[in-house]
Amino acid sequence: MTKAPTELAEEVREQVKDRKSYLGVIDRLSKASVDKHWEAYADIPWDDPEYAVDPNDPRWIIDPAVDALGGTEWYKSQPENIRAQIGLWRIATAMKIGLQFENLLKRGLLNYAYRLPNGRPEFRYVYHETTEECHHGMMFQEFVNRTGMPIRGMPRALSLVAQAAPWIPLVSTELWFVFVLGGEDPIDYVQRKSLKGGHVKHPLEETIMKIHIAEEARHISFARHYLRHRVPQLSRLRRRVLGIAAPVVLGIMARIMLSPPGPMVRHFGIPREVVREAYRTPENRAHVCQSVGKVRDLMAELGLITPVSRQVWKAFGIWDTPRVRAAA
């Protein structure tokens, strides 16, 4: 029987209510990383003909259930090969942005680990996670390379600003792990939805996605448990600042991960009205909002949503009533 939201909230609080429980979680995650992990060039059959990347392969055509662009009349009126190329560009851009985010993530994790005292179990897990993220970056870049497309990823200006992100752990490790969830949760949401709905047709994309989901589940779990363990120890002022900063970070990150890439729009001459039709709709806003739903529930559970911070969530278009009640 499915647990009620309040029962679930009590359960997760119980898991990390003391340091012993928290350390047990880290130990289990570290052991899981040893028992089940993947290597980019050992576990993906890149040279299998079935895994070849052909830009004109109709399996790349966008499914409207995953991306609203696929449901527009403009897109449906394009020749099959153009629809396939647009779909492949969209997938490759998501992977490029993913590896760029994970590049920032690895640097930030290492900055966090650099200051950990001897004997801290977080050190081992952070290095497990960093190793896994290295393999994710390699498989994402290999996929991008095989498309033969001029994929850029993040806009240049945003990429420059993002270089400050790895230094966040030196200021606030709690804000850093909110940033981590802001990059990982939206992509995890989309990938799980795509696989569950049977929308992924190409075996290479499917294999990469399954590997990513499996290992990111551990990374997301660590970030969530870290916040559950640390946030209750913060002063009231730091909790208030984190509560306001969280929706800013999440609102920006979700849009970076889910918005259509400008180079793709220009390359294929997608009219502005088509972009507005696809992405500036209540349905797409709800899609972005849902992509951070688990993090929003976590923020509520930790008591970080106040009347003031709720207005920030609403201003960034990612507010919905949390499914769990706030911590007592």
PDB file of C-alpha atoms in Angstrom, residues 41-156:
ATOM      1  CA  TYR A  41      33.996   2.616 -22.762  1.00  0.00           C
ATOM      2  CA  ALA A  42      33.617  -0.862 -21.273  1.00  0.00           C
ATOM      3  CA  ASP A  43      29.872  -1.153 -20.775  1.00  0.00           C
ATOM      4  CA  ILE A  44      28.481   0.596 -23.853  1.00  0.00           C
ATOM      5  CA  PRO A  45      28.894  -1.197 -27.218  1.00  0.00           C
ATOM      6  CA  TRP A  46      29.784   1.933 -29.169  1.00  0.00           C
ATOM      7  CA  ASP A  47      30.884   0.045 -32.283  1.00  0.00           C
ATOM      8  CA  ASP A  48      27.833  -2.210 -32.496  1.00  0.00           C
ATOM      9  CA  PRO A  49      26.073  -1.341 -35.802  1.00  0.00           C
ATOM     10  CA  GLU A  50      22.771  -1.246 -33.904  1.00  0.00           C
ATOM     11  CA  TYR A  51      24.161   1.606 -31.812  1.00  0.00           C
ATOM     12  CA  ALA A  52      25.327   3.728 -34.749  1.00  0.00           C
ATOM     13  CA  VAL A  53      24.199   7.358 -34.741  1.00  0.00           C
ATOM     14  CA  ASP A  54      22.559   8.366 -38.027  1.00  0.00           C
ATOM     15  CA  PRO A  55      21.191  11.942 -37.915  1.00  0.00           C
ATOM     16  CA  ASN A  56      18.418  10.949 -40.324  1.00  0.00           C
ATOM     17  CA  ASP A  57      17.246   7.970 -38.265  1.00  0.00           C
ATOM     18  CA  PRO A  58      13.485   8.420 -37.649  1.00  0.00           C
ATOM     19  CA  ARG A  59      13.920   7.066 -34.119  1.00  0.00           C
ATOM     20  CA  TRP A  60      15.209  10.533 -33.159  1.00  0.00           C
ATOM     21  CA  ILE A  61      11.912  12.210 -34.091  1.00  0.00           C
ATOM     22  CA  ILE A  62      10.559  14.143 -31.100  1.00  0.00           C
ATOM     23  CA  ASP A  63       7.645  12.613 -29.225  1.00  0.00           C
ATOM     24  CA  PRO A  64       5.143  15.337 -28.202  1.00  0.00           C
ATOM     25  CA  ALA A  65       4.695  13.573 -24.861  1.00  0.00           C
ATOM     26  CA  VAL A  66       8.329  14.401 -24.031  1.00  0.00           C
ATOM     27  CA  ASP A  67       8.899  17.717 -25.823  1.00  0.00           C
ATOM     28  CA  ALA A  68       6.083  20.091 -26.823  1.00  0.00           C
ATOM     29  CA  LEU A  69       7.925  21.088 -29.994  1.00  0.00           C
ATOM     30  CA  GLY A  70       7.055  17.681 -31.419  1.00  0.00           C
ATOM     31  CA  GLY A  71       3.354  18.525 -31.286  1.00  0.00           C
ATOM     32  CA  THR A  72       3.513  21.783 -33.237  1.00  0.00           C
ATOM     33  CA  GLU A  73       2.195  21.903 -36.792  1.00  0.00           C
ATOM     34  CA  TRP A  74       5.464  23.470 -37.950  1.00  0.00           C
ATOM     35  CA  TYR A  75       7.480  20.509 -36.707  1.00  0.00           C
ATOM     36  CA  LYS A  76       5.053  17.930 -38.067  1.00  0.00           C
ATOM     37  CA  SER A  77       5.170  19.612 -41.489  1.00  0.00           C
ATOM     38  CA  GLN A  78       8.950  19.186 -41.806  1.00  0.00           C
ATOM     39  CA  PRO A  79      10.475  16.317 -43.845  1.00  0.00           C
ATOM     40  CA  GLU A  80      11.202  13.210 -41.822  1.00  0.00           C
ATOM     41  CA  ASN A  81      14.979  13.669 -41.957  1.00  0.00           C
ATOM     42  CA  ILE A  82      14.728  17.259 -40.655  1.00  0.00           C
ATOM     43  CA  ARG A  83      12.463  16.162 -37.812  1.00  0.00           C
ATOM     44  CA  ALA A  84      15.000  13.463 -36.941  1.00  0.00           C
ATOM     45  CA  GLN A  85      17.901  15.930 -37.023  1.00  0.00           C
ATOM     46  CA  ILE A  86      16.072  18.384 -34.766  1.00  0.00           C
ATOM     47  CA  GLY A  87      15.313  15.574 -32.322  1.00  0.00           C
ATOM     48  CA  LEU A  88      18.921  14.404 -32.295  1.00  0.00           C
ATOM     49  CA  TRP A  89      20.167  17.980 -31.801  1.00  0.00           C
ATOM     50  CA  ARG A  90      17.813  18.323 -28.819  1.00  0.00           C
ATOM     51  CA  ILE A  91      19.091  15.081 -27.244  1.00  0.00           C
ATOM     52  CA  ALA A  92      22.748  15.911 -27.897  1.00  0.00           C
ATOM     53  CA  THR A  93      22.358  19.390 -26.409  1.00  0.00           C
ATOM     54  CA  ALA A  94      20.830  17.928 -23.251  1.00  0.00           C
ATOM     55  CA  MET A  95      23.839  15.615 -22.974  1.00  0.00           C
ATOM     56  CA  LYS A  96      26.297  18.450 -23.608  1.00  0.00           C
ATOM     57  CA  ILE A  97      24.696  20.627 -20.950  1.00  0.00           C
ATOM     58  CA  GLY A  98      24.626  17.583 -18.688  1.00  0.00           C
ATOM     59  CA  LEU A  99      28.364  16.998 -19.010  1.00  0.00           C
ATOM     60  CA  GLN A 100      29.079  20.713 -18.518  1.00  0.00           C
ATOM     61  CA  PHE A 101      26.993  20.697 -15.334  1.00  0.00           C
ATOM     62  CA  GLU A 102      28.755  17.539 -14.163  1.00  0.00           C
ATOM     63  CA  ASN A 103      32.110  19.213 -14.848  1.00  0.00           C
ATOM     64  CA  LEU A 104      31.084  21.953 -12.410  1.00  0.00           C
ATOM     65  CA  LEU A 105      29.722  19.316 -10.059  1.00  0.00           C
ATOM     66  CA  LYS A 106      32.981  17.358  -9.943  1.00  0.00           C
ATOM     67  CA  ARG A 107      35.008  20.487  -9.221  1.00  0.00           C
ATOM     68  CA  GLY A 108      32.629  21.515  -6.460  1.00  0.00           C
ATOM     69  CA  LEU A 109      32.617  18.053  -4.900  1.00  0.00           C
ATOM     70  CA  LEU A 110      36.409  18.025  -4.853  1.00  0.00           C
ATOM     71  CA  ASN A 111      36.439  21.482  -3.232  1.00  0.00           C
ATOM     72  CA  TYR A 112      34.077  20.094  -0.595  1.00  0.00           C
ATOM     73  CA  ALA A 113      36.191  16.959  -0.073  1.00  0.00           C
ATOM     74  CA  TYR A 114      39.430  18.975   0.086  1.00  0.00           C
ATOM     75  CA  ARG A 115      38.521  20.366   3.504  1.00  0.00           C
ATOM     76  CA  LEU A 116      37.135  17.177   5.044  1.00  0.00           C
ATOM     77  CA  PRO A 117      39.073  15.938   8.090  1.00  0.00           C
ATOM     78  CA  ASN A 118      40.678  12.491   8.135  1.00  0.00           C
ATOM     79  CA  GLY A 119      38.242   9.671   8.769  1.00  0.00           C
ATOM     80  CA  ARG A 120      35.145  11.366   7.375  1.00  0.00           C
ATOM     81  CA  PRO A 121      33.092   8.805   5.375  1.00  0.00           C
ATOM     82  CA  GLU A 122      31.784  11.545   3.082  1.00  0.00           C
ATOM     83  CA  PHE A 123      35.259  11.699   1.521  1.00  0.00           C
ATOM     84  CA  ARG A 124      35.023   8.156   0.170  1.00  0.00           C
ATOM     85  CA  TYR A 125      31.509   8.610  -1.205  1.00  0.00           C
ATOM     86  CA  VAL A 126      32.328  11.950  -2.822  1.00  0.00           C
ATOM     87  CA  TYR A 127      35.211  10.292  -4.672  1.00  0.00           C
ATOM     88  CA  HIS A 128      32.950   7.424  -5.757  1.00  0.00           C
ATOM     89  CA  GLU A 129      30.483   9.987  -7.092  1.00  0.00           C
ATOM     90  CA  THR A 130      33.200  12.003  -8.817  1.00  0.00           C
ATOM     91  CA  THR A 131      34.481   8.853 -10.548  1.00  0.00           C
ATOM     92  CA  GLU A 132      30.979   8.016 -11.763  1.00  0.00           C
ATOM     93  CA  GLU A 133      30.445  11.556 -13.009  1.00  0.00           C
ATOM     94  CA  CYS A 134      33.688  11.301 -14.995  1.00  0.00           C
ATOM     95  CA  HIS A 135      32.284   8.293 -16.834  1.00  0.00           C
ATOM     96  CA  HIS A 136      28.992  10.134 -17.411  1.00  0.00           C
ATOM     97  CA  GLY A 137      30.892  13.025 -18.965  1.00  0.00           C
ATOM     98  CA  MET A 138      32.797  10.655 -21.247  1.00  0.00           C
ATOM     99  CA  MET A 139      29.688   8.845 -22.461  1.00  0.00           C
ATOM    100  CA  PHE A 140      27.807  12.106 -23.010  1.00  0.00           C
ATOM    101  CA  GLN A 141      30.682  13.624 -24.992  1.00  0.00           C
ATOM    102  CA  GLU A 142      31.146  10.450 -27.036  1.00  0.00           C
ATOM    103  CA  PHE A 143      27.473  10.576 -27.983  1.00  0.00           C
ATOM    104  CA  VAL A 144      27.767  14.235 -28.969  1.00  0.00           C
ATOM    105  CA  ASN A 145      30.879  13.486 -31.047  1.00  0.00           C
ATOM    106  CA  ARG A 146      29.095  10.739 -32.940  1.00  0.00           C
ATOM    107  CA  THR A 147      26.257  13.054 -33.999  1.00  0.00           C
ATOM    108  CA  GLY A 148      28.694  15.187 -36.026  1.00  0.00           C
ATOM    109  CA  MET A 149      26.613  18.227 -35.064  1.00  0.00           C
ATOM    110  CA  PRO A 150      28.061  21.558 -33.813  1.00  0.00           C
ATOM    111  CA  ILE A 151      26.595  21.171 -30.332  1.00  0.00           C
ATOM    112  CA  ARG A 152      27.586  23.958 -27.913  1.00  0.00           C
ATOM    113  CA  GLY A 153      25.618  23.278 -24.735  1.00  0.00           C
ATOM    114  CA  MET A 154      25.256  26.206 -22.352  1.00  0.00           C
ATOM    115  CA  PRO A 155      25.180  29.725 -23.823  1.00  0.00           C
ATOM    116  CA  ARG A 156      28.640  31.300 -23.574  1.00  0.00           C
TER     117      ARG A 156
END
